[in-house]
PDB file of C-alpha atoms in Angstrom:
ATOM      1  CA  UNK A   1      18.308  31.118  17.121  1.00  0.00           C
ATOM      2  CA  UNK A   2      17.647  31.198  13.767  1.00  0.00           C
ATOM      3  CA  UNK A   3      19.637  28.207  13.545  1.00  0.00           C
ATOM      4  CA  UNK A   4      18.202  26.083  16.047  1.00  0.00           C
ATOM      5  CA  UNK A   5      14.615  26.289  14.209  1.00  0.00           C
ATOM      6  CA  UNK A   6      16.041  25.822  10.793  1.00  0.00           C
ATOM      7  CA  UNK A   7      17.690  22.765  12.299  1.00  0.00           C
ATOM      8  CA  UNK A   8      13.511  21.565  13.959  1.00  0.00           C
ATOM      9  CA  UNK A   9      12.434  22.186  10.874  1.00  0.00           C
ATOM     10  CA  UNK A  10      14.324  20.069   8.818  1.00  0.00           C
ATOM     11  CA  UNK A  11      13.951  17.248  11.494  1.00  0.00           C
ATOM     12  CA  UNK A  12      10.012  17.351  11.287  1.00  0.00           C
ATOM     13  CA  UNK A  13       9.630  17.842   7.706  1.00  0.00           C
ATOM     14  CA  UNK A  14      12.217  14.425   7.635  1.00  0.00           C
ATOM     15  CA  UNK A  15      10.707  12.596   9.897  1.00  0.00           C
ATOM     16  CA  UNK A  16       7.363  13.222   8.099  1.00  0.00           C
ATOM     17  CA  UNK A  17       8.412  11.966   4.299  1.00  0.00           C
ATOM     18  CA  UNK A  18       9.851   8.949   7.115  1.00  0.00           C
ATOM     19  CA  UNK A  19       6.250   8.147   7.917  1.00  0.00           C
ATOM     20  CA  UNK A  20       4.583   9.066   4.728  1.00  0.00           C
ATOM     21  CA  UNK A  21       7.465   6.896   2.563  1.00  0.00           C
ATOM     22  CA  UNK A  22       6.877   3.453   6.217  1.00  0.00           C
ATOM     23  CA  UNK A  23       2.859   4.456   5.838  1.00  0.00           C
ATOM     24  CA  UNK A  24       2.878   4.151   1.957  1.00  0.00           C
ATOM     25  CA  UNK A  25       5.405   1.029   1.656  1.00  0.00           C
ATOM     26  CA  UNK A  26       2.516  -0.500   3.584  1.00  0.00           C
ATOM     27  CA  UNK A  27      -0.307   0.501   1.444  1.00  0.00           C
ATOM     28  CA  UNK A  28       1.559  -0.753  -2.002  1.00  0.00           C
ATOM     29  CA  UNK A  29       2.636  -3.947   0.083  1.00  0.00           C
ATOM     30  CA  UNK A  30      -1.323  -4.543   0.764  1.00  0.00           C
ATOM     31  CA  UNK A  31      -2.660  -3.193  -1.900  1.00  0.00           C
ATOM     32  CA  UNK A  32      -0.120  -5.270  -3.808  1.00  0.00           C
ATOM     33  CA  UNK A  33      -1.629  -8.524  -1.435  1.00  0.00           C
ATOM     34  CA  UNK A  34      -4.783  -8.102  -1.776  1.00  0.00           C
ATOM     35  CA  UNK A  35      -5.672  -6.731  -5.220  1.00  0.00           C
ATOM     36  CA  UNK A  36      -2.705  -8.162  -6.817  1.00  0.00           C
ATOM     37  CA  UNK A  37      -3.697 -11.288  -6.207  1.00  0.00           C
ATOM     38  CA  UNK A  38      -3.926 -12.375  -9.948  1.00  0.00           C
ATOM     39  CA  UNK A  39      -0.094 -10.512 -10.290  1.00  0.00           C
ATOM     40  CA  UNK A  40       1.319 -13.296  -7.834  1.00  0.00           C
ATOM     41  CA  UNK A  41      -0.463 -16.522  -9.338  1.00  0.00           C
ATOM     42  CA  UNK A  42       0.995 -15.381 -12.565  1.00  0.00           C
ATOM     43  CA  UNK A  43       4.503 -14.720 -10.908  1.00  0.00           C
ATOM     44  CA  UNK A  44       3.957 -18.475  -8.926  1.00  0.00           C
ATOM     45  CA  UNK A  45       4.058 -19.903 -12.669  1.00  0.00           C
ATOM     46  CA  UNK A  46       6.585 -18.364 -14.146  1.00  0.00           C
ATOM     47  CA  UNK A  47       9.070 -18.576 -11.304  1.00  0.00           C
ATOM     48  CA  UNK A  48       8.493 -22.820 -10.788  1.00  0.00           C
ATOM     49  CA  UNK A  49       9.005 -23.187 -15.160  1.00  0.00           C
ATOM     50  CA  UNK A  50      11.892 -20.928 -14.755  1.00  0.00           C
ATOM     51  CA  UNK A  51      13.085 -22.358 -12.341  1.00  0.00           C
ATOM     52  CA  UNK A  52      12.282 -25.762 -13.575  1.00  0.00           C
ATOM     53  CA  UNK A  53      14.311 -24.887 -16.994  1.00  0.00           C
ATOM     54  CA  UNK A  54      17.341 -22.586 -14.669  1.00  0.00           C
ATOM     55  CA  UNK A  55      18.065 -26.160 -12.417  1.00  0.00           C
ATOM     56  CA  UNK A  56      19.183 -28.358 -16.198  1.00  0.00           C
ATOM     57  CA  UNK A  57      21.392 -25.902 -17.222  1.00  0.00           C
ATOM     58  CA  UNK A  58      23.347 -24.004 -13.871  1.00  0.00           C
ATOM     59  CA  UNK A  59      24.796 -26.243 -10.989  1.00  0.00           C
ATOM     60  CA  UNK A  60      23.282 -23.638  -8.475  1.00  0.00           C
ATOM     61  CA  UNK A  61      19.609 -23.916  -6.700  1.00  0.00           C
ATOM     62  CA  UNK A  62      18.026 -22.853  -9.402  1.00  0.00           C
ATOM     63  CA  UNK A  63      14.191 -21.792  -7.089  1.00  0.00           C
ATOM     64  CA  UNK A  64      16.941 -20.071  -4.372  1.00  0.00           C
ATOM     65  CA  UNK A  65      17.838 -17.653  -6.881  1.00  0.00           C
ATOM     66  CA  UNK A  66      14.641 -17.467  -9.178  1.00  0.00           C
ATOM     67  CA  UNK A  67      12.725 -16.988  -5.640  1.00  0.00           C
ATOM     68  CA  UNK A  68      14.936 -13.980  -4.654  1.00  0.00           C
ATOM     69  CA  UNK A  69      15.053 -12.518  -7.635  1.00  0.00           C
ATOM     70  CA  UNK A  70      10.654 -12.188  -7.530  1.00  0.00           C
ATOM     71  CA  UNK A  71      10.698 -10.926  -4.273  1.00  0.00           C
ATOM     72  CA  UNK A  72      13.938  -8.451  -4.646  1.00  0.00           C
ATOM     73  CA  UNK A  73      11.516  -7.425  -8.093  1.00  0.00           C
ATOM     74  CA  UNK A  74       7.994  -6.958  -5.915  1.00  0.00           C
ATOM     75  CA  UNK A  75       9.964  -4.942  -3.038  1.00  0.00           C
ATOM     76  CA  UNK A  76      13.106  -2.990  -5.803  1.00  0.00           C
ATOM     77  CA  UNK A  77       8.736  -1.889  -7.148  1.00  0.00           C
ATOM     78  CA  UNK A  78       7.302  -1.811  -3.562  1.00  0.00           C
ATOM     79  CA  UNK A  79       9.505   0.643  -2.407  1.00  0.00           C
ATOM     80  CA  UNK A  80      10.342   2.724  -5.812  1.00  0.00           C
ATOM     81  CA  UNK A  81       6.660   3.648  -5.696  1.00  0.00           C
ATOM     82  CA  UNK A  82       6.806   4.507  -2.299  1.00  0.00           C
ATOM     83  CA  UNK A  83       9.139   6.775  -2.637  1.00  0.00           C
ATOM     84  CA  UNK A  84       7.727   8.358  -5.375  1.00  0.00           C
ATOM     85  CA  UNK A  85       5.142   8.849  -4.231  1.00  0.00           C
ATOM     86  CA  UNK A  86       6.877  10.698  -1.029  1.00  0.00           C
ATOM     87  CA  UNK A  87       9.015  12.222  -3.126  1.00  0.00           C
ATOM     88  CA  UNK A  88       6.054  13.994  -5.005  1.00  0.00           C
ATOM     89  CA  UNK A  89       4.530  15.034  -1.521  1.00  0.00           C
ATOM     90  CA  UNK A  90       1.759  12.728  -1.698  1.00  0.00           C
ATOM     91  CA  UNK A  91       0.214  12.536   1.368  1.00  0.00           C
ATOM     92  CA  UNK A  92      -1.434   9.268   1.807  1.00  0.00           C
ATOM     93  CA  UNK A  93      -4.236  11.308   3.964  1.00  0.00           C
ATOM     94  CA  UNK A  94      -5.139  13.040   0.506  1.00  0.00           C
ATOM     95  CA  UNK A  95      -5.570   8.915  -1.563  1.00  0.00           C
ATOM     96  CA  UNK A  96      -9.846   8.741  -1.491  1.00  0.00           C
ATOM     97  CA  UNK A  97      -9.383   5.602  -1.258  1.00  0.00           C
ATOM     98  CA  UNK A  98      -7.044   4.742   1.357  1.00  0.00           C
ATOM     99  CA  UNK A  99      -9.822   5.775   4.163  1.00  0.00           C
ATOM    100  CA  UNK A 100      -9.685   1.939   5.075  1.00  0.00           C
ATOM    101  CA  UNK A 101      -6.166   3.050   6.586  1.00  0.00           C
ATOM    102  CA  UNK A 102      -7.939   5.870   8.930  1.00  0.00           C
ATOM    103  CA  UNK A 103     -10.918   4.348  10.060  1.00  0.00           C
ATOM    104  CA  UNK A 104     -12.884   6.924   8.229  1.00  0.00           C
ATOM    105  CA  UNK A 105     -16.409   5.408   6.674  1.00  0.00           C
ATOM    106  CA  UNK A 106     -17.292   5.369   3.136  1.00  0.00           C
ATOM    107  CA  UNK A 107     -19.674   8.902   2.797  1.00  0.00           C
ATOM    108  CA  UNK A 108     -21.483   7.960   0.100  1.00  0.00           C
ATOM    109  CA  UNK A 109     -22.760   4.953   1.455  1.00  0.00           C
ATOM    110  CA  UNK A 110     -25.470   5.550   4.950  1.00  0.00           C
ATOM    111  CA  UNK A 111     -26.905   2.253   6.276  1.00  0.00           C
ATOM    112  CA  UNK A 112     -30.800   1.905   6.710  1.00  0.00           C
ATOM    113  CA  UNK A 113     -31.949  -1.110   8.324  1.00  0.00           C
ATOM    114  CA  UNK A 114     -34.917  -3.209   8.090  1.00  0.00           C
ATOM    115  CA  UNK A 115     -35.971  -1.543  11.781  1.00  0.00           C
ATOM    116  CA  UNK A 116     -34.631   1.578  11.181  1.00  0.00           C
ATOM    117  CA  UNK A 117     -38.063   3.185   9.583  1.00  0.00           C
ATOM    118  CA  UNK A 118     -39.841   2.677  12.971  1.00  0.00           C
ATOM    119  CA  UNK A 119     -36.599   3.079  15.321  1.00  0.00           C
ATOM    120  CA  UNK A 120     -35.079   6.281  13.439  1.00  0.00           C
ATOM    121  CA  UNK A 121     -35.672   9.052  12.478  1.00  0.00           C
ATOM    122  CA  UNK A 122     -33.883   9.212   9.873  1.00  0.00           C
ATOM    123  CA  UNK A 123     -36.256   8.628   6.283  1.00  0.00           C
ATOM    124  CA  UNK A 124     -34.726   6.516   3.261  1.00  0.00           C
ATOM    125  CA  UNK A 125     -35.175   8.829   0.167  1.00  0.00           C
ATOM    126  CA  UNK A 126     -37.159   6.408  -2.803  1.00  0.00           C
TER     127      UNK A 126
END
């Protein structure tokens, strides 16, 4: 009986760690694409210039080499960040700026519509 309980706990912990890793991977990828858009533009410029320089030096396709290296570096950075956060035990529920993933509203902002003082019981504070 003790053996089956310990395997169940190990299975549950590993499932939670994998789930946390996948959620972190998704969140960091979205943040890289949305917030890191200027960084992506700089990587495209750098990659274009590097592929032009390498094309004259190397006989292989420099565009494929540079694009593969940049995409691989981005994937490695996202996976390493997700693995580090999962290993430290930080769950995405605990992070305040990830409320958008769970559909939770931001409790700081409260919407007050123009007709609300006439139709609602909520009175805006001045």
